[in-house]
Each structure stands twice: as C-alpha cells, then as structure tokens.
C-alpha cells in the first residue's frame, strides 16, 4: 500500500480548507541510520484523550489512549486504533475548527525515537509492520518523558473496532509514575497547556 492509499481515510475525514492539520505529502524514505519517530499528543476533543503514534512505513500508526501511556508496568492502558496519520502530524499543535472531525485543541506532550524489539516465538527479530499485523509489538522509547520498553497487544479484533493494550515493560527505565492530568500537562516544545494553546488560537 502506498502512503497516498494509507492516508485515504485520514484525508476523507477532513476539510483542509478549514482545518490547520497537515494534508501530508508524498511518501519519503527514512534517512539511513535514522531511527523511526514516535509522538504523543493530548487531544481535548469530545472527550480528552492521548494519541499515541509510531512511525511505520512512511505514516504514523495511531491509537487513541483514553488514560494516556504510563511509566508504571502495573498499568494497562486501553488503546483504540485510529486512521493512519501523515508524518507531518508529528509537528501539529493547535486547534481544529468547531464542526470539523476531531474539533478541539491538540498539544505535543512527548516526542522522540523508538527501536523495535519485536521477535517471533523463536526469538528471531521480525519487521515491525509484520508484528503489528500479527497483533503484538515490543519497542523501546527514547523520549523526553517516556523511556524504556513498551508493548502493544491486540486483545480484540472485529469488524467494528479493534482494542489493544499499551503496557510499560518492567525494565530499569521509566518513572513508574502514571500519566499526568491532561489539563495541567505542558507541551514538550512550547511549554503551553491545552488552555493556553486554545487561547492563543482565539481571534477574540
């Protein structure tokens, strides 16, 4: 599947004449030696949630995580897959106009790179996209706030909606703290809160 095909659902849901969200350009290969990126955004929409995104095959594979990723291995976070997003979305922070899909405010809570640690039952490393298709991926995050091993596991598969679990691995990296209050959380880039981003976008 080309990047254009992968982003079809994303583009159908949005009116880019009104939304400041990126449309997404042509597919581009990752530079040799550059690790794939991840980003966590807080989205104050109909319900406030965290969006967890991993760069895979030229797009951002995305999950809505209601309670957000945790640094505590005892926390199991529900993660609902959403449509693939363009890589440019990793830079998006701002507001989505009222009446548009996902209307509300978005801040960049964390960003960084990740390394796949996914293997088959014999311990042989397998491609990350293949591991996703199988329903279980393991990876190590290197972000400003999230660090160490994590796993995403599909626990329900159906025509309506899949459900995954995002879990912190019990390794030596990680704060063991739960996710902060979204209303008080600050952008990793601009240090703004959701309220401040919304106020900055208000023409009044």
Short mmCIF file of C-alpha atoms in Angstrom, two decimals:
data_model
loop_
_atom_site.label_atom_id
_atom_site.label_comp_id
_atom_site.label_asym_id
_atom_site.label_seq_id
_atom_site.Cartn_x
_atom_site.Cartn_y
_atom_site.Cartn_z
CA UNK A 1 0.00 0.00 0.00
CA UNK A 2 1.32 3.44 -0.92
CA UNK A 3 1.38 6.31 1.55
CA UNK A 4 -1.33 8.01 -0.51
CA UNK A 5 -3.59 4.96 -0.11
CA UNK A 6 -2.75 4.66 3.59
CA UNK A 7 -3.81 8.27 4.18
CA UNK A 8 -7.08 7.97 2.26
CA UNK A 9 -9.28 7.65 5.36
CA UNK A 10 -7.41 10.47 7.11
CA UNK A 11 -7.99 12.83 4.18
CA UNK A 12 -11.64 11.87 3.63
CA UNK A 13 -12.49 12.84 7.20
CA UNK A 14 -11.00 16.34 6.99
CA UNK A 15 -11.72 19.61 5.23
CA UNK A 16 -8.26 21.08 4.79
CA UNK A 17 -9.78 24.39 3.79
CA UNK A 18 -10.88 24.80 7.41
CA UNK A 19 -8.55 22.52 9.34
CA UNK A 20 -4.96 23.50 10.11
CA UNK A 21 -4.00 19.84 10.21
CA UNK A 22 -1.40 18.76 7.62
CA UNK A 23 -2.67 17.03 4.50
CA UNK A 24 0.50 15.01 4.17
CA UNK A 25 2.87 14.92 1.24
CA UNK A 26 4.37 12.16 -0.83
CA UNK A 27 5.98 9.16 0.78
CA UNK A 28 9.57 9.64 1.85
CA UNK A 29 12.06 7.06 2.95
CA UNK A 30 13.71 7.36 6.32
CA UNK A 31 17.31 8.53 6.10
CA UNK A 32 19.87 5.75 6.62
CA UNK A 33 20.69 5.37 10.29
CA UNK A 34 17.76 7.49 11.48
CA UNK A 35 15.54 5.73 13.97
CA UNK A 36 11.76 5.86 13.50
CA UNK A 37 9.94 8.51 15.49
CA UNK A 38 7.10 8.46 17.98
CA UNK A 39 4.87 11.23 19.28
CA UNK A 40 2.23 11.51 22.00
CA UNK A 41 -0.35 14.25 21.64
CA UNK A 42 -3.07 15.30 24.07
CA UNK A 43 -6.33 15.95 22.24
CA UNK A 44 -9.07 17.87 24.01
CA UNK A 45 -11.98 16.89 21.76
CA UNK A 46 -15.42 15.47 22.65
CA UNK A 47 -13.51 13.56 25.30
CA UNK A 48 -9.95 14.40 26.30
CA UNK A 49 -7.51 11.63 25.43
CA UNK A 50 -3.93 10.93 24.39
CA UNK A 51 -2.97 9.99 20.83
CA UNK A 52 -0.02 7.59 20.65
CA UNK A 53 1.70 7.49 17.25
CA UNK A 54 4.55 5.37 15.87
CA UNK A 55 6.28 5.93 12.54
CA UNK A 56 5.84 2.78 10.42
CA UNK A 57 6.34 2.51 6.65
CA UNK A 58 6.06 6.23 5.93
CA UNK A 59 3.00 7.01 8.07
CA UNK A 60 2.15 7.43 11.75
CA UNK A 61 0.28 4.39 13.03
CA UNK A 62 -2.07 5.80 15.65
CA UNK A 63 -4.01 4.77 18.74
CA UNK A 64 -6.32 6.81 20.96
CA UNK A 65 -5.36 6.08 24.57
CA UNK A 66 -8.04 7.45 26.95
CA UNK A 67 -5.86 7.45 30.07
CA UNK A 68 -2.56 8.01 28.28
CA UNK A 69 0.66 5.96 28.33
CA UNK A 70 2.03 5.17 31.77
CA UNK A 71 5.52 4.65 33.14
CA UNK A 72 4.18 2.09 35.62
CA UNK A 73 4.36 -1.57 34.46
CA UNK A 74 1.26 -2.36 36.54
CA UNK A 75 -0.91 -0.01 34.46
CA UNK A 76 -2.68 -1.50 31.44
CA UNK A 77 -3.92 1.20 29.09
CA UNK A 78 -6.68 0.60 26.54
CA UNK A 79 -5.61 1.77 23.08
CA UNK A 80 -8.07 2.14 20.20
CA UNK A 81 -6.58 2.19 16.67
CA UNK A 82 -7.41 5.24 14.57
CA UNK A 83 -6.63 6.07 10.95
CA UNK A 84 -3.01 6.40 9.80
CA UNK A 85 -1.72 9.98 10.01
CA UNK A 86 0.93 11.69 7.85
CA UNK A 87 4.43 12.05 9.28
CA UNK A 88 3.91 15.82 9.30
CA UNK A 89 1.31 15.35 12.03
CA UNK A 90 4.16 14.84 14.49
CA UNK A 91 4.65 18.63 14.33
CA UNK A 92 0.99 19.57 14.76
CA UNK A 93 -0.02 21.61 17.79
CA UNK A 94 -3.02 23.90 17.68
CA UNK A 95 -6.78 23.87 17.32
CA UNK A 96 -9.15 22.04 14.99
CA UNK A 97 -12.13 24.18 13.99
CA UNK A 98 -15.54 23.57 15.54
CA UNK A 99 -17.68 21.36 13.34
CA UNK A 100 -14.68 19.57 11.86
CA UNK A 101 -13.67 15.98 12.58
CA UNK A 102 -11.84 15.89 15.92
CA UNK A 103 -12.66 19.52 16.74
CA UNK A 104 -10.71 20.73 19.75
CA UNK A 105 -7.19 21.51 20.92
CA UNK A 106 -4.02 19.47 20.47
CA UNK A 107 -0.66 19.74 22.23
CA UNK A 108 2.54 17.76 21.73
CA UNK A 109 3.08 16.04 25.07
CA UNK A 110 6.12 13.91 24.17
CA UNK A 111 8.24 13.02 21.17
CA UNK A 112 11.36 11.05 20.36
CA UNK A 113 12.51 7.89 18.64
CA UNK A 114 11.90 4.21 19.16
CA UNK A 115 13.61 0.90 18.44
CA UNK A 116 11.73 -2.28 17.63
CA UNK A 117 12.36 -5.28 19.88
CA UNK A 118 9.67 -7.45 18.30
CA UNK A 119 10.53 -11.11 17.76
CA UNK A 120 8.73 -14.29 16.77
CA UNK A 121 8.27 -17.27 19.09
CA UNK A 122 11.78 -18.47 18.30
CA UNK A 123 13.27 -15.15 19.31
CA UNK A 124 14.04 -14.06 15.75
CA UNK A 125 13.57 -10.35 15.02
CA UNK A 126 10.67 -9.63 12.67
CA UNK A 127 9.71 -6.46 10.77
CA UNK A 128 7.68 -4.05 12.88
CA UNK A 129 4.83 -3.81 10.36
CA UNK A 130 4.57 -7.61 10.30
CA UNK A 131 4.50 -7.75 14.10
CA UNK A 132 1.69 -5.18 14.10
CA UNK A 133 -0.30 -7.30 11.68
CA UNK A 134 0.18 -10.29 13.97
CA UNK A 135 -1.16 -8.27 16.87
CA UNK A 136 1.82 -7.77 19.18
CA UNK A 137 4.76 -5.35 19.04
CA UNK A 138 7.53 -4.61 21.50
CA UNK A 139 9.67 -1.49 21.34
CA UNK A 140 11.89 0.83 23.34
CA UNK A 141 11.05 4.52 23.53
CA UNK A 142 13.58 7.31 23.87
CA UNK A 143 11.57 10.45 24.50
CA UNK A 144 11.66 13.46 26.77
CA UNK A 145 9.12 11.91 29.16
CA UNK A 146 8.67 8.28 28.11
CA UNK A 147 11.62 5.90 28.23
CA UNK A 148 12.26 2.18 28.07
CA UNK A 149 10.36 -0.84 26.90
CA UNK A 150 6.68 -0.88 25.96
CA UNK A 151 4.36 -3.35 24.27
CA UNK A 152 1.15 -3.02 22.27
CA UNK A 153 -1.05 -6.11 22.16
CA UNK A 154 -4.31 -6.59 20.29
CA UNK A 155 -6.87 -8.10 22.67
CA UNK A 156 -9.97 -7.89 20.49
CA UNK A 157 -10.35 -8.00 16.75
CA UNK A 158 -13.58 -7.34 14.92
CA UNK A 159 -15.24 -5.57 12.04
CA UNK A 160 -16.47 -2.82 14.36
CA UNK A 161 -13.40 -1.76 16.30
CA UNK A 162 -10.18 -3.37 17.47
CA UNK A 163 -8.93 -2.98 21.02
CA UNK A 164 -5.28 -3.03 22.06
CA UNK A 165 -3.43 -2.73 25.35
CA UNK A 166 -0.43 -0.43 25.82
CA UNK A 167 1.78 -1.61 28.69
CA UNK A 168 5.11 -0.45 30.11
CA UNK A 169 7.60 -3.30 30.42
CA UNK A 170 9.12 -3.97 33.81
CA UNK A 171 12.64 -2.83 32.94
CA UNK A 172 15.04 -0.40 34.55
CA UNK A 173 13.90 2.60 32.50
CA UNK A 174 10.78 4.54 33.34
CA UNK A 175 9.43 6.79 36.01
CA UNK A 176 6.82 4.30 37.29
CA UNK A 177 4.52 7.30 37.51
CA UNK A 178 1.09 7.35 35.94
CA UNK A 179 0.19 9.86 33.25
CA UNK A 180 -0.29 13.47 34.39
CA UNK A 181 -3.55 15.37 34.44
CA UNK A 182 -4.13 16.48 30.80
CA UNK A 183 -5.42 19.87 31.94
CA UNK A 184 -2.11 20.59 33.68
CA UNK A 185 0.23 18.89 31.20
CA UNK A 186 2.52 21.08 29.13
CA UNK A 187 3.72 20.83 25.55
CA UNK A 188 7.16 19.29 25.14
CA UNK A 189 8.02 22.01 22.61
CA UNK A 190 6.26 25.21 23.68
CA UNK A 191 5.55 24.52 27.38
CA UNK A 192 1.94 25.62 26.81
CA UNK A 193 -1.10 23.93 28.32
CA UNK A 194 -4.21 22.97 26.37
CA UNK A 195 -5.95 26.08 27.68
CA UNK A 196 -3.08 28.33 26.57
CA UNK A 197 -3.00 26.83 23.07
CA UNK A 198 -6.77 27.32 22.74
CA UNK A 199 -6.50 30.92 23.97
CA UNK A 200 -3.67 31.70 21.54
CA UNK A 201 -5.84 30.47 18.66
CA UNK A 202 -8.88 32.53 19.70
CA UNK A 203 -9.10 35.60 17.42
CA UNK A 204 -11.13 37.40 20.06
#
